XYZ file of C-alpha atoms in Angstrom:
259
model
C 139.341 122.723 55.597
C 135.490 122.918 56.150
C 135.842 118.515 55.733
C 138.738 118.620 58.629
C 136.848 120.963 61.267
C 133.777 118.949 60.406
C 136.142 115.708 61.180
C 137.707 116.681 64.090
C 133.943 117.746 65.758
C 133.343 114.563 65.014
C 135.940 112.453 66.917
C 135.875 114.747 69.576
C 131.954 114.396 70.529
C 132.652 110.157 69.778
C 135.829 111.298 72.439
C 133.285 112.519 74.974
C 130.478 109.917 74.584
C 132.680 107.496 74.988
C 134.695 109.084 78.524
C 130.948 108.930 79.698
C 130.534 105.361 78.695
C 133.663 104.439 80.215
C 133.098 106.440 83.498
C 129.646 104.672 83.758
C 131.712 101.083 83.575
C 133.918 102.364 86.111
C 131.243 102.930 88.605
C 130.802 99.719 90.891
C 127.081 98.401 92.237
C 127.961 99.965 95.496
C 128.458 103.517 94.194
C 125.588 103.273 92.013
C 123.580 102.622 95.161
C 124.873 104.996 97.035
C 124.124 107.908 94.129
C 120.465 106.464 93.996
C 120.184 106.463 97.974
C 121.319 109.794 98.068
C 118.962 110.623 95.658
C 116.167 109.360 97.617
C 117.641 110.879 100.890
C 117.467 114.482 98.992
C 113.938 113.654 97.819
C 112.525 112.429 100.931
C 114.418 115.372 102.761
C 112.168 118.279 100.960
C 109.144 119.550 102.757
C 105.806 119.219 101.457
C 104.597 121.393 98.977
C 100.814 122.221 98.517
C 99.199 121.031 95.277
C 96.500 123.446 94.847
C 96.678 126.875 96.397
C 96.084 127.162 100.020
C 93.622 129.675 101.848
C 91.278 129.445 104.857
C 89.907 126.102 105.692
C 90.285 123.092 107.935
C 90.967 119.726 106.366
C 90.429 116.326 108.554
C 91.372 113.077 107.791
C 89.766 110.455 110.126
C 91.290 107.160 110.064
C 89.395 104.301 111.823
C 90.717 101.109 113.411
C 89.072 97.935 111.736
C 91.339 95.589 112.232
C 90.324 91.961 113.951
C 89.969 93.148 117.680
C 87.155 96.042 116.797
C 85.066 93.022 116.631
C 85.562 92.189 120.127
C 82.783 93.737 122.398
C 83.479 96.935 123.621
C 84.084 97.718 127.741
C 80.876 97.835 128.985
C 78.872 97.395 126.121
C 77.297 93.908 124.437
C 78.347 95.768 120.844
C 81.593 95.796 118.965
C 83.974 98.045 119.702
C 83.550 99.090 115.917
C 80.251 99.487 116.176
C 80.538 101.933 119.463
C 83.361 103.651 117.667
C 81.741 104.639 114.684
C 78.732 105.911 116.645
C 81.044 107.667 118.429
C 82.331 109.267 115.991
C 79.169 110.068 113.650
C 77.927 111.848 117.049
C 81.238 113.931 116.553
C 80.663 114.813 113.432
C 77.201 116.101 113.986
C 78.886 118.896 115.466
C 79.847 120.487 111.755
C 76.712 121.423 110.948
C 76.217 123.643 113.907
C 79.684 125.022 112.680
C 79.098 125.267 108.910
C 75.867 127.240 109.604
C 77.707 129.922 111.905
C 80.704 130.586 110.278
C 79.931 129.096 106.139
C 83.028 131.223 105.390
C 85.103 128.541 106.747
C 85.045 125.661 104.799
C 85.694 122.624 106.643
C 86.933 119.183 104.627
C 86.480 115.530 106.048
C 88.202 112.648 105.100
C 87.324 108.859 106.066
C 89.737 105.992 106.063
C 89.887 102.604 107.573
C 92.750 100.324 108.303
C 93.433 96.544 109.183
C 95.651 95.061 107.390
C 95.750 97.378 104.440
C 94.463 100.792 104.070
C 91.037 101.861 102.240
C 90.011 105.178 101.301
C 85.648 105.234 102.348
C 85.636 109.151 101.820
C 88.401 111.318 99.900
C 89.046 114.763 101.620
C 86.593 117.363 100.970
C 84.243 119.944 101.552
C 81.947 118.489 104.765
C 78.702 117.034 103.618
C 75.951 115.712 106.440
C 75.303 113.225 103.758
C 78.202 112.053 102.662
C 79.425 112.033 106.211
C 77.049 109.805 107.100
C 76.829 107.160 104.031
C 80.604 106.551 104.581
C 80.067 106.237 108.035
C 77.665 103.352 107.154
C 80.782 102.129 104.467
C 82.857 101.100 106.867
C 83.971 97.902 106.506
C 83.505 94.611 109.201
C 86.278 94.223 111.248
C 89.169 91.554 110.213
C 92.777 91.780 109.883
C 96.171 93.650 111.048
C 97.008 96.785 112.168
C 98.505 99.269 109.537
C 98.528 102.833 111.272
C 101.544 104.107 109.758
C 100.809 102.923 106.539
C 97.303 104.738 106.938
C 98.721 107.733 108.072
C 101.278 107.913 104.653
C 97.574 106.995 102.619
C 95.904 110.147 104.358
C 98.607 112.718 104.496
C 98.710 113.824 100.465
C 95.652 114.262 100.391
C 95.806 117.072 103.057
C 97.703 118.746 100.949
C 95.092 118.343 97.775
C 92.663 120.053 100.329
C 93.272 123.375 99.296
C 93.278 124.587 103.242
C 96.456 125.811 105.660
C 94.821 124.022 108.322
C 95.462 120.016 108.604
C 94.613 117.134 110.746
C 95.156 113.463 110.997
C 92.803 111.987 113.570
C 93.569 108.141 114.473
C 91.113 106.345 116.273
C 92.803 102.867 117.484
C 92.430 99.706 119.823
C 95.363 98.282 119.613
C 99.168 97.711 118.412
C 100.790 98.278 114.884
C 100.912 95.039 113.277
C 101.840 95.876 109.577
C 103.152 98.323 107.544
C 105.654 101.671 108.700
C 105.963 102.190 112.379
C 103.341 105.032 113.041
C 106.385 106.875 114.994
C 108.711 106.946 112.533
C 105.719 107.904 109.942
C 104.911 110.463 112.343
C 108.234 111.877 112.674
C 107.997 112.066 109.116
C 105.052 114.193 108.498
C 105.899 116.838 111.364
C 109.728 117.630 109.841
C 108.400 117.551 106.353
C 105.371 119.597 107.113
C 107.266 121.972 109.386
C 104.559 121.288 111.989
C 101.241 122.241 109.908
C 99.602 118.598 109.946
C 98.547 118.342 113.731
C 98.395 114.145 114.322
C 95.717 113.185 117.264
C 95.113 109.865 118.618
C 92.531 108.109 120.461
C 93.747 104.859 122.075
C 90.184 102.801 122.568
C 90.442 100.017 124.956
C 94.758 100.077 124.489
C 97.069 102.015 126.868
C 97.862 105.346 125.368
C 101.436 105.296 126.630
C 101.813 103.188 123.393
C 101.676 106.369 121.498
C 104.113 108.260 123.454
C 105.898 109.165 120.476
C 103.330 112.185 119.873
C 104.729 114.122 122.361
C 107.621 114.648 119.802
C 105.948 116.063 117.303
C 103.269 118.516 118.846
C 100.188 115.618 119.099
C 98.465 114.278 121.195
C 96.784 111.180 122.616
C 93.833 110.526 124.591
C 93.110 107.233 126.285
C 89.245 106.269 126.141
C 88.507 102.719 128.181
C 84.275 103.132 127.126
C 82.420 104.018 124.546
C 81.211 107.385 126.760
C 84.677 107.858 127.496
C 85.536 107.316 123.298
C 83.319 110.064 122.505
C 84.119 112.656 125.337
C 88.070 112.228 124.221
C 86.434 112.695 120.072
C 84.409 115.937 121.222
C 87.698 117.164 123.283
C 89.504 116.843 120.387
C 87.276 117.845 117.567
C 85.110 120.736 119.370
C 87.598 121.588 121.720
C 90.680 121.849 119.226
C 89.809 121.444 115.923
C 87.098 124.172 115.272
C 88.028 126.128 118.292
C 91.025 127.178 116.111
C 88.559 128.139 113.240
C 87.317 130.847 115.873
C 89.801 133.756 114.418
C 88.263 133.858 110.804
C 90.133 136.279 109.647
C 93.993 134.897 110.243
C 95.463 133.436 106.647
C 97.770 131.275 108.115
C 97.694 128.755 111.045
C 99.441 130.238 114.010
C 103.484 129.649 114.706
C 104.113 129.522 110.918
């Protein structure tokens, strides 16, 4: 008796592999695609999720320009426009230290990353050094190259959320037209439904039309056109001084408002 049940377990479990087995055989390409796409769909669906726990802080990631047309001479100016906007935006930064030594309780995190063709990381996000600021700055690479904003945008994100901070920023400063990569609206799009809002996108269209970025409106950003290198850093202070930090004003809130 013990020999039969032991038998008949047997055959039954071979019974059951073998349904599976011929179940899998069944299944055509086309519905093995459309298991793995929905797969993806439910995956790409989720909202981010913080890796590290989250408490009062600002994180920035800057992404600059470099593709082939920063080399062209800026309006006004005998210098590249790469040249003015990385001034530009070193004089922006300046700004944290007068911020770090009021309110130290707020850390704020900077990351810097350039794109042309491809995307390069010159500074992973964190905690704002004058130093390390400024030898990035002077990292940056020479000008050459496409256009990848979405794809910079997708580099930058994640690590906003490896910042450790509620607060989070992508700040784009561009010339021109997406060449390679994701669109930068649908990437966008992307971040704001998946973040529920918390990663505020700004742009700075230098020397382009800023109606090419129209596609912020949608998802609670913002664009400033800058024709000069004056103009360039008045639209970096309006957005850094005059939005970024301004928020850090109310110290003592735990979460960034309309969450």
């Amino acid at each position: 008796m013990q020999m039969d049940r032991e038998y008949f377990r047997t055959v039954r479990a071979g019974l059951g592999a073998a349904a599976l087995l011929i179940l899998a055989a069944c299944q055509t390409p086309s519905d093995r695609t459309a298991d793995s796409r929905r797969i993806r769909d439910s995956d790409s669906a989720a909202p981010y999720q913080a890796e590290v726990e989250e408490g009062l802080g600002a994180a920035v990631a800057i992404l600059v320009d470099t593709s082939g047309s920063m080399n062209d001479d800026a309006p006004g100016d005998s210098r590249p426009k790469f040249v003015v906007a990385r001034e530009a935006l070193e004089a922006m930064l300046e700004a944290t230290d007068a911020f770090v030594a009021k309110r130290p309780e707020f850390p704020i995190k900077i990351g810097i990353y350039t794109f042309s063709s491809g995307v390069s990381t010159v500074l992973p996000v964190q905690r704002y050094s004058h130093e390390l600021v400024r030898s990035a700055m002077a990292r940056l690479p020479h000008p050459g190259g496409g256009t990848a904003i979405g794809e910079a945008m997708r580099t930058a994100r994640p690590e906003l959320y490896r910042a450790g901070v509620f607060r989070k920023y992508l700040l784009v400063v561009t010339d021109g037209d997406n060449t390679a990569g994701r669109d930068p609206g649908e990437v966008a799009r992307d971040i704001f439904r998946k973040s529920e809002g918390a990663v505020q996108i700004y742009f700075v269209a230098f020397d382009t039309s800023p109606e090419k970025f129209a596609f912020l409106k949608d998802v609670g950003g913002n664009v400033i056109g800058a024709g000069n290198g004056r103009e360039l850093r008045a639209a970096l202070n309006e957005i850094y001084q005059g939005k970024i930090l301004a928020e850090a004003v109310d110290v003592g809130e735990r979460e960034p408002r309309g969450r």
